[in-house]
Amino acid sequence: MSRITLTRLRRGIAGAAALVVAAAGLAACSSARSDTSSDAQTATRPTLKIAIGSNALNYAAYWIAEADGLFAKHHVTVDVVNANALAVAPALLTSGQVDLLISAAGQSVAVAATGKPVSIVANLYDYSPRGGAFVGGSKVTSIKQLKDMGSDCTLVTTAKGTSAYAAGKQNMRAHGIHCRMSALATNALTVTSLTSGQADAGIFSTADAAAVVAKGGHYLVNPATMTDAEAKKLVPTPFPALTVTGLKPTLKAKSQAVERFLAAIDDALGTISSSTPANLAKSLSHLSYFPGISTTTMTQSLTPILTAVPPAASEGKITQASWEAALTSFQRDFEIPGFKASAPQFAYSKMIDMSYLDAARTQ
């Protein structure tokens, strides 16, 4: 029996036991009902304010949790303050405007670099070269062509500390390319930069890459056709890329809500591991975050992405080894301001806290 099946079975047994206890409470004392019933739990449902890095499909675990009503199932209300927060994510977290940040792990490290007490409590997506696409503009049809341009070319990505920025550096290093890098604030700006001819090539989410190609761009590295050997050349060791992060005092003060949120995410990871890209696309197509994206395009985009969603065996856990791999890559490719991999504030024991995820699985 799989771990997910055991977990769900235990939850089912626990739920059945809770119903028996509640029924006994009703018979013994009607005043106990307000303290123990699921009605009371729903009436006092806590709220979490969150920011999401972007509407990229790499955040599939969150999107599925919302699309399938899993937050309501676990009695937590989620208020999305910003669903395209790459440029402002650290500021939203440190200012207290959001309780949780769901974004690039590099951004959490950037917050820690300022001295803030940060804890990463779950991993939603491992860094993978299949998570994005390397695309040339209308006049750039091959990597060789881009390489032959020397330094007289521009590669557009999102900001330093993001996966797209790191992928830009990794692709240039792997293919001997020497373009200037232009780091912009949002995915939308990177798309506009390439389609308007301001840049020669760029790193995009799979959905944005499809849109760019539809407007005359050309795949230079297509994640859908990338071999395992090509992927390993770019990223030898997978590591946490899109994480759930909070400030330690906020996490402690809202521990119940955080645990319920992570229980919903845990269910979503289980759904992803047992579903096809086509079925997931049907669920996600009803959300407002993906305007104009057909289920066919979404299915094609999800297919390579899902290879980097944490498998059922790990279910969002971050190990010390995977975190050390992340720190190594942050040092080399992400160019996070104020970051030094050996600094004590970035150590596993300082930044990673799996206790909330453990508690979520006992609900």
Short mmCIF file of C-alpha atoms in Angstrom, two decimals:
data_model
loop_
_atom_site.label_atom_id
_atom_site.label_comp_id
_atom_site.label_asym_id
_atom_site.label_seq_id
_atom_site.Cartn_x
_atom_site.Cartn_y
_atom_site.Cartn_z
CA MET A 1 0.00 0.00 0.00
CA SER A 2 1.40 3.43 -0.98
CA ARG A 3 2.26 6.15 1.52
CA ILE A 4 -0.53 8.37 0.17
CA THR A 5 -3.06 5.56 0.56
CA LEU A 6 -1.91 4.89 4.14
CA THR A 7 -2.09 8.58 4.95
CA ARG A 8 -5.60 8.89 3.58
CA LEU A 9 -6.66 5.70 5.36
CA ARG A 10 -5.33 7.05 8.66
CA ARG A 11 -7.12 10.33 8.07
CA GLY A 12 -10.32 8.43 7.30
CA ILE A 13 -10.01 6.38 10.50
CA ALA A 14 -9.29 9.52 12.48
CA GLY A 15 -12.30 11.24 10.91
CA ALA A 16 -14.58 8.31 11.74
CA ALA A 17 -13.32 8.29 15.32
CA ALA A 18 -13.97 12.00 15.59
CA LEU A 19 -17.59 11.48 14.49
CA VAL A 20 -18.08 8.83 17.17
CA VAL A 21 -16.64 11.13 19.84
CA ALA A 22 -18.81 14.01 18.64
CA ALA A 23 -21.92 11.85 18.77
CA ALA A 24 -21.08 10.76 22.30
CA GLY A 25 -20.56 14.38 23.27
CA LEU A 26 -24.01 15.30 22.00
CA ALA A 27 -25.63 12.65 24.11
CA ALA A 28 -23.63 13.58 27.23
CA CYS A 29 -23.74 17.35 27.15
CA SER A 30 -25.12 19.68 24.53
CA SER A 31 -22.72 22.45 25.59
CA ALA A 32 -19.77 20.38 24.33
CA ARG A 33 -21.03 20.69 20.77
CA SER A 34 -19.77 24.24 20.31
CA ASP A 35 -16.24 23.07 21.16
CA THR A 36 -15.94 19.82 19.23
CA SER A 37 -18.20 19.80 16.18
CA SER A 38 -17.05 20.34 12.60
CA ASP A 39 -19.72 23.07 12.34
CA ALA A 40 -17.90 25.09 14.97
CA GLN A 41 -14.60 24.43 13.24
CA THR A 42 -15.99 25.75 9.98
CA ALA A 43 -17.56 28.79 11.65
CA THR A 44 -14.19 29.79 13.09
CA ARG A 45 -12.23 28.98 9.93
CA PRO A 46 -8.91 30.90 10.04
CA THR A 47 -7.70 33.01 7.13
CA LEU A 48 -4.24 33.10 5.60
CA LYS A 49 -3.08 35.93 3.36
CA ILE A 50 -0.71 34.68 0.69
CA ALA A 51 1.30 35.91 -2.28
CA ILE A 52 2.17 33.70 -5.26
CA GLY A 53 5.22 34.32 -7.41
CA SER A 54 3.40 34.09 -10.74
CA ASN A 55 0.66 32.23 -12.57
CA ALA A 56 3.14 29.71 -13.98
CA LEU A 57 1.92 26.11 -14.07
CA ASN A 58 4.97 25.11 -12.00
CA TYR A 59 2.82 26.07 -8.99
CA ALA A 60 0.50 23.18 -9.87
CA ALA A 61 0.16 21.97 -6.27
CA TYR A 62 -1.33 25.29 -5.18
CA TRP A 63 -3.57 25.63 -8.26
CA ILE A 64 -4.98 22.11 -7.79
CA ALA A 65 -5.65 22.76 -4.09
CA GLU A 66 -7.68 25.83 -5.04
CA ALA A 67 -9.41 24.30 -8.07
CA ASP A 68 -10.48 21.17 -6.15
CA GLY A 69 -11.71 23.02 -3.06
CA LEU A 70 -9.09 21.46 -0.81
CA PHE A 71 -8.64 24.55 1.37
CA ALA A 72 -12.33 24.51 2.24
CA LYS A 73 -12.07 20.78 2.90
CA HIS A 74 -9.35 21.44 5.47
CA HIS A 75 -11.18 24.41 7.02
CA VAL A 76 -8.87 27.27 6.09
CA THR A 77 -9.67 30.37 4.07
CA VAL A 78 -6.98 31.55 1.65
CA ASP A 79 -6.86 35.20 0.62
CA VAL A 80 -4.61 35.68 -2.43
CA VAL A 81 -3.22 39.19 -1.99
CA ASN A 82 -1.06 38.99 -5.12
CA ALA A 83 -0.89 36.19 -7.70
CA ASN A 84 1.96 37.72 -9.72
CA ALA A 85 4.30 38.74 -6.94
CA LEU A 86 7.79 38.05 -8.32
CA ALA A 87 8.81 41.70 -8.14
CA VAL A 88 7.32 42.44 -4.73
CA ALA A 89 7.28 39.07 -2.96
CA PRO A 90 10.01 39.76 -0.35
CA ALA A 91 8.52 43.16 0.49
CA LEU A 92 5.03 41.67 0.96
CA LEU A 93 6.38 39.06 3.37
CA THR A 94 8.67 41.29 5.42
CA SER A 95 6.06 44.05 5.73
CA GLY A 96 3.48 41.62 7.10
CA GLN A 97 1.06 42.13 4.21
CA VAL A 98 1.04 38.35 3.66
CA ASP A 99 1.36 35.42 6.05
CA LEU A 100 2.82 32.99 3.51
CA LEU A 101 4.87 33.43 0.37
CA ILE A 102 4.62 30.78 -2.35
CA SER A 103 7.46 31.60 -4.68
CA ALA A 104 11.04 30.87 -5.67
CA ALA A 105 13.17 29.52 -2.85
CA GLY A 106 15.78 32.07 -3.85
CA GLN A 107 13.43 34.84 -2.78
CA SER A 108 13.11 33.28 0.66
CA VAL A 109 16.89 33.22 0.87
CA ALA A 110 16.97 36.89 -0.15
CA VAL A 111 14.66 37.71 2.79
CA ALA A 112 16.87 35.70 5.13
CA ALA A 113 19.87 37.67 3.85
CA THR A 114 18.30 40.83 5.28
CA GLY A 115 18.27 39.27 8.75
CA LYS A 116 14.57 38.38 8.87
CA PRO A 117 13.64 35.11 10.68
CA VAL A 118 12.48 33.02 7.73
CA SER A 119 11.26 29.42 7.70
CA ILE A 120 10.57 27.37 4.58
CA VAL A 121 7.84 24.88 5.49
CA ALA A 122 7.24 22.91 2.27
CA ASN A 123 8.51 22.36 -1.26
CA LEU A 124 6.06 22.47 -4.17
CA TYR A 125 8.43 22.04 -7.07
CA ASP A 126 12.01 20.88 -7.63
CA TYR A 127 14.28 23.02 -9.75
CA SER A 128 14.32 21.45 -13.19
CA PRO A 129 15.42 22.54 -16.66
CA ARG A 130 12.10 21.12 -17.85
CA GLY A 131 10.26 23.79 -15.86
CA GLY A 132 10.90 26.42 -18.50
CA ALA A 133 11.89 26.88 -22.12
CA PHE A 134 14.75 28.64 -23.89
CA VAL A 135 13.20 30.56 -26.78
CA GLY A 136 14.66 32.70 -29.54
CA GLY A 137 12.94 35.69 -31.11
CA SER A 138 11.63 35.79 -34.66
CA LYS A 139 15.15 36.19 -36.08
CA VAL A 140 16.92 33.63 -33.87
CA THR A 141 16.20 30.06 -34.88
CA SER A 142 19.10 28.11 -33.33
CA ILE A 143 21.54 28.06 -30.43
CA LYS A 144 24.43 28.23 -32.92
CA GLN A 145 23.07 31.46 -34.34
CA LEU A 146 22.84 32.96 -30.86
CA LYS A 147 26.32 31.71 -29.98
CA ASP A 148 27.79 33.25 -33.13
CA MET A 149 26.48 36.66 -32.05
CA GLY A 150 29.04 36.72 -29.22
CA SER A 151 28.17 39.43 -26.71
CA ASP A 152 26.06 41.33 -29.23
CA CYS A 153 22.79 39.76 -28.06
CA THR A 154 20.36 40.09 -25.16
CA LEU A 155 18.84 37.27 -23.14
CA VAL A 156 15.76 38.27 -21.15
CA THR A 157 14.72 36.63 -17.86
CA THR A 158 12.90 37.51 -14.67
CA ALA A 159 14.77 39.02 -11.70
CA LYS A 160 17.90 37.74 -9.97
CA GLY A 161 17.01 35.06 -7.44
CA THR A 162 14.34 33.50 -9.68
CA SER A 163 14.46 30.18 -11.51
CA ALA A 164 14.28 31.84 -14.92
CA TYR A 165 17.38 33.94 -14.16
CA ALA A 166 19.31 30.86 -13.04
CA ALA A 167 18.17 28.93 -16.12
CA GLY A 168 19.47 31.75 -18.30
CA LYS A 169 22.93 31.46 -16.77
CA GLN A 170 22.86 27.66 -16.95
CA ASN A 171 21.88 27.60 -20.61
CA MET A 172 24.51 30.15 -21.57
CA ARG A 173 27.19 28.19 -19.70
CA ALA A 174 26.12 24.83 -21.17
CA HIS A 175 25.97 26.11 -24.75
CA GLY A 176 28.86 28.60 -24.73
CA ILE A 177 26.61 31.63 -25.20
CA HIS A 178 27.78 35.11 -24.12
CA CYS A 179 24.66 37.32 -24.34
CA ARG A 180 23.96 40.20 -22.01
CA MET A 181 21.28 39.30 -19.48
CA SER A 182 18.29 41.61 -19.00
CA ALA A 183 16.38 40.81 -15.78
CA LEU A 184 12.82 42.16 -15.71
CA ALA A 185 10.23 42.32 -12.94
CA THR A 186 7.48 40.03 -14.30
CA ASN A 187 6.84 37.22 -16.78
CA ALA A 188 4.62 39.51 -18.82
CA LEU A 189 7.46 41.98 -19.33
CA THR A 190 9.81 39.25 -20.52
CA VAL A 191 7.25 38.11 -23.10
CA THR A 192 6.76 41.66 -24.36
CA SER A 193 10.51 42.24 -24.51
CA LEU A 194 11.08 39.28 -26.82
CA THR A 195 7.99 39.58 -29.02
CA SER A 196 8.68 43.30 -29.57
CA GLY A 197 12.26 42.64 -30.68
CA GLN A 198 13.95 44.27 -27.68
CA ALA A 199 15.63 40.96 -26.79
CA ASP A 200 17.06 38.16 -28.92
CA ALA A 201 16.16 35.23 -26.69
CA GLY A 202 14.64 34.49 -23.30
CA ILE A 203 13.75 31.98 -20.62
CA PHE A 204 10.00 31.48 -20.16
CA SER A 205 7.48 29.33 -18.35
CA THR A 206 6.19 26.58 -20.61
CA ALA A 207 2.85 28.33 -21.13
CA ASP A 208 4.47 31.70 -21.91
CA ALA A 209 6.94 29.97 -24.24
CA ALA A 210 4.06 28.51 -26.25
CA ALA A 211 2.55 31.99 -26.55
CA VAL A 212 5.87 33.46 -27.72
CA VAL A 213 6.35 30.71 -30.31
CA ALA A 214 2.80 31.30 -31.56
CA LYS A 215 3.84 34.92 -32.22
CA GLY A 216 6.90 33.97 -34.29
CA GLY A 217 9.46 32.84 -31.73
CA HIS A 218 11.48 29.63 -31.97
CA TYR A 219 12.27 26.96 -29.41
CA LEU A 220 16.02 26.73 -28.80
CA VAL A 221 15.57 24.25 -25.94
CA ASN A 222 12.10 22.72 -25.68
CA PRO A 223 11.40 21.01 -22.32
CA ALA A 224 8.90 18.70 -23.99
CA THR A 225 11.64 17.10 -26.10
CA MET A 226 14.57 17.44 -23.68
CA THR A 227 16.38 14.19 -22.95
CA ASP A 228 17.43 13.13 -19.46
CA ALA A 229 21.07 13.62 -20.46
CA GLU A 230 20.38 17.19 -21.60
CA ALA A 231 18.50 17.92 -18.39
CA LYS A 232 21.31 16.53 -16.23
CA LYS A 233 23.87 18.65 -18.09
CA LEU A 234 22.00 21.77 -17.03
CA VAL A 235 21.01 20.66 -13.50
CA PRO A 236 23.01 17.70 -12.15
CA THR A 237 21.09 17.52 -8.84
CA PRO A 238 17.42 18.56 -8.32
CA PHE A 239 16.69 20.85 -5.37
CA PRO A 240 13.74 22.81 -3.90
CA ALA A 241 12.70 25.59 -6.25
CA LEU A 242 9.17 26.78 -5.40
CA THR A 243 8.50 26.76 -1.69
CA VAL A 244 6.04 27.82 1.00
CA THR A 245 7.69 30.35 3.31
CA GLY A 246 6.73 32.46 6.32
CA LEU A 247 8.32 34.53 9.06
CA LYS A 248 8.83 32.47 12.20
CA PRO A 249 6.63 34.64 14.51
CA THR A 250 3.75 34.60 12.01
CA LEU A 251 4.01 30.85 11.47
CA LYS A 252 3.87 30.27 15.22
CA ALA A 253 0.95 32.65 15.76
CA LYS A 254 -1.04 31.10 12.88
CA SER A 255 0.15 27.52 13.26
CA GLN A 256 -3.33 25.98 13.01
CA ALA A 257 -4.08 27.79 9.75
CA VAL A 258 -0.64 26.96 8.34
CA GLU A 259 -1.06 23.27 9.15
CA ARG A 260 -4.49 23.18 7.50
CA PHE A 261 -3.08 24.97 4.45
CA LEU A 262 -0.28 22.41 4.16
CA ALA A 263 -2.76 19.54 4.60
CA ALA A 264 -4.57 20.86 1.51
CA ILE A 265 -1.28 21.12 -0.39
CA ASP A 266 -0.43 17.57 0.68
CA ASP A 267 -3.73 16.35 -0.77
CA ALA A 268 -3.02 18.28 -3.98
CA LEU A 269 0.37 16.59 -4.38
CA GLY A 270 -1.40 13.26 -3.99
CA THR A 271 -3.91 14.24 -6.68
CA ILE A 272 -1.11 15.26 -9.05
CA SER A 273 0.75 11.98 -8.55
CA SER A 274 -2.32 9.94 -9.43
CA SER A 275 -3.71 12.06 -12.30
CA THR A 276 -2.88 12.66 -15.94
CA PRO A 277 -1.85 16.08 -17.30
CA ALA A 278 -5.12 16.18 -19.28
CA ASN A 279 -7.29 15.67 -16.20
CA LEU A 280 -5.31 18.24 -14.22
CA ALA A 281 -5.65 20.72 -17.07
CA LYS A 282 -9.43 20.31 -17.01
CA SER A 283 -9.47 21.20 -13.31
CA LEU A 284 -7.14 24.18 -13.71
CA SER A 285 -8.92 25.57 -16.78
CA HIS A 286 -11.74 26.83 -14.54
CA LEU A 287 -9.42 29.14 -12.58
CA SER A 288 -9.15 32.80 -13.52
CA TYR A 289 -5.33 32.79 -13.38
CA PHE A 290 -4.96 31.34 -16.89
CA PRO A 291 -6.94 33.55 -19.28
CA GLY A 292 -6.81 32.52 -22.91
CA ILE A 293 -4.91 29.26 -22.32
CA SER A 294 -6.70 26.28 -23.83
CA THR A 295 -6.82 22.93 -22.05
CA THR A 296 -4.77 21.48 -24.93
CA THR A 297 -1.98 24.00 -24.44
CA MET A 298 -2.18 23.56 -20.69
CA THR A 299 -1.92 19.79 -21.02
CA GLN A 300 1.14 20.11 -23.25
CA SER A 301 2.73 22.55 -20.80
CA LEU A 302 1.99 20.41 -17.74
CA THR A 303 3.51 17.24 -19.22
CA PRO A 304 7.19 18.21 -18.74
CA ILE A 305 6.47 20.30 -15.64
CA LEU A 306 4.98 17.44 -13.66
CA THR A 307 8.26 15.53 -13.82
CA ALA A 308 9.62 18.01 -11.23
CA VAL A 309 6.64 18.08 -8.85
CA PRO A 310 7.78 16.29 -5.65
CA PRO A 311 6.94 12.57 -5.89
CA ALA A 312 4.54 10.87 -3.54
CA ALA A 313 7.45 9.44 -1.57
CA SER A 314 8.66 12.89 -0.48
CA GLU A 315 5.38 14.84 -0.54
CA GLY A 316 6.94 18.27 -0.21
CA LYS A 317 9.66 17.37 2.30
CA ILE A 318 13.02 19.14 2.11
CA THR A 319 16.06 17.15 3.20
CA GLN A 320 19.39 18.53 4.33
CA ALA A 321 21.07 17.12 1.22
CA SER A 322 18.57 18.76 -1.15
CA TRP A 323 18.92 22.07 0.68
CA GLU A 324 22.71 21.95 0.41
CA ALA A 325 22.33 21.38 -3.35
CA ALA A 326 20.06 24.43 -3.45
CA LEU A 327 22.61 26.58 -1.62
CA THR A 328 25.33 25.54 -4.06
CA SER A 329 23.17 26.55 -7.03
CA PHE A 330 22.08 29.79 -5.37
CA GLN A 331 25.74 30.72 -5.00
CA ARG A 332 26.59 29.97 -8.62
CA ASP A 333 23.54 30.83 -10.71
CA PHE A 334 20.93 32.88 -8.88
CA GLU A 335 23.06 35.91 -7.89
CA ILE A 336 21.01 36.62 -4.77
CA PRO A 337 22.07 39.92 -3.16
CA GLY A 338 23.85 39.46 0.17
CA PHE A 339 24.09 35.70 -0.23
CA LYS A 340 27.01 33.49 0.73
CA ALA A 341 26.26 29.78 0.86
CA SER A 342 28.38 29.17 3.94
CA ALA A 343 26.74 31.91 6.03
CA PRO A 344 25.08 30.43 9.15
CA GLN A 345 21.67 32.10 8.60
CA PHE A 346 21.17 29.99 5.47
CA ALA A 347 21.88 26.64 7.13
CA TYR A 348 19.25 23.90 7.00
CA SER A 349 18.65 24.15 10.75
CA LYS A 350 17.99 27.89 10.45
CA MET A 351 15.82 28.07 7.33
CA ILE A 352 14.00 24.74 6.98
CA ASP A 353 11.18 23.72 9.33
CA MET A 354 9.30 20.55 8.43
CA SER A 355 7.36 20.43 11.72
CA TYR A 356 4.31 22.20 10.24
CA LEU A 357 4.13 19.68 7.40
CA ASP A 358 4.49 16.82 9.87
CA ALA A 359 1.65 18.26 11.97
CA ALA A 360 -0.50 18.74 8.87
CA ARG A 361 -0.33 15.01 8.19
CA THR A 362 -1.80 14.14 11.57
CA GLN A 363 -5.06 16.01 10.86
#
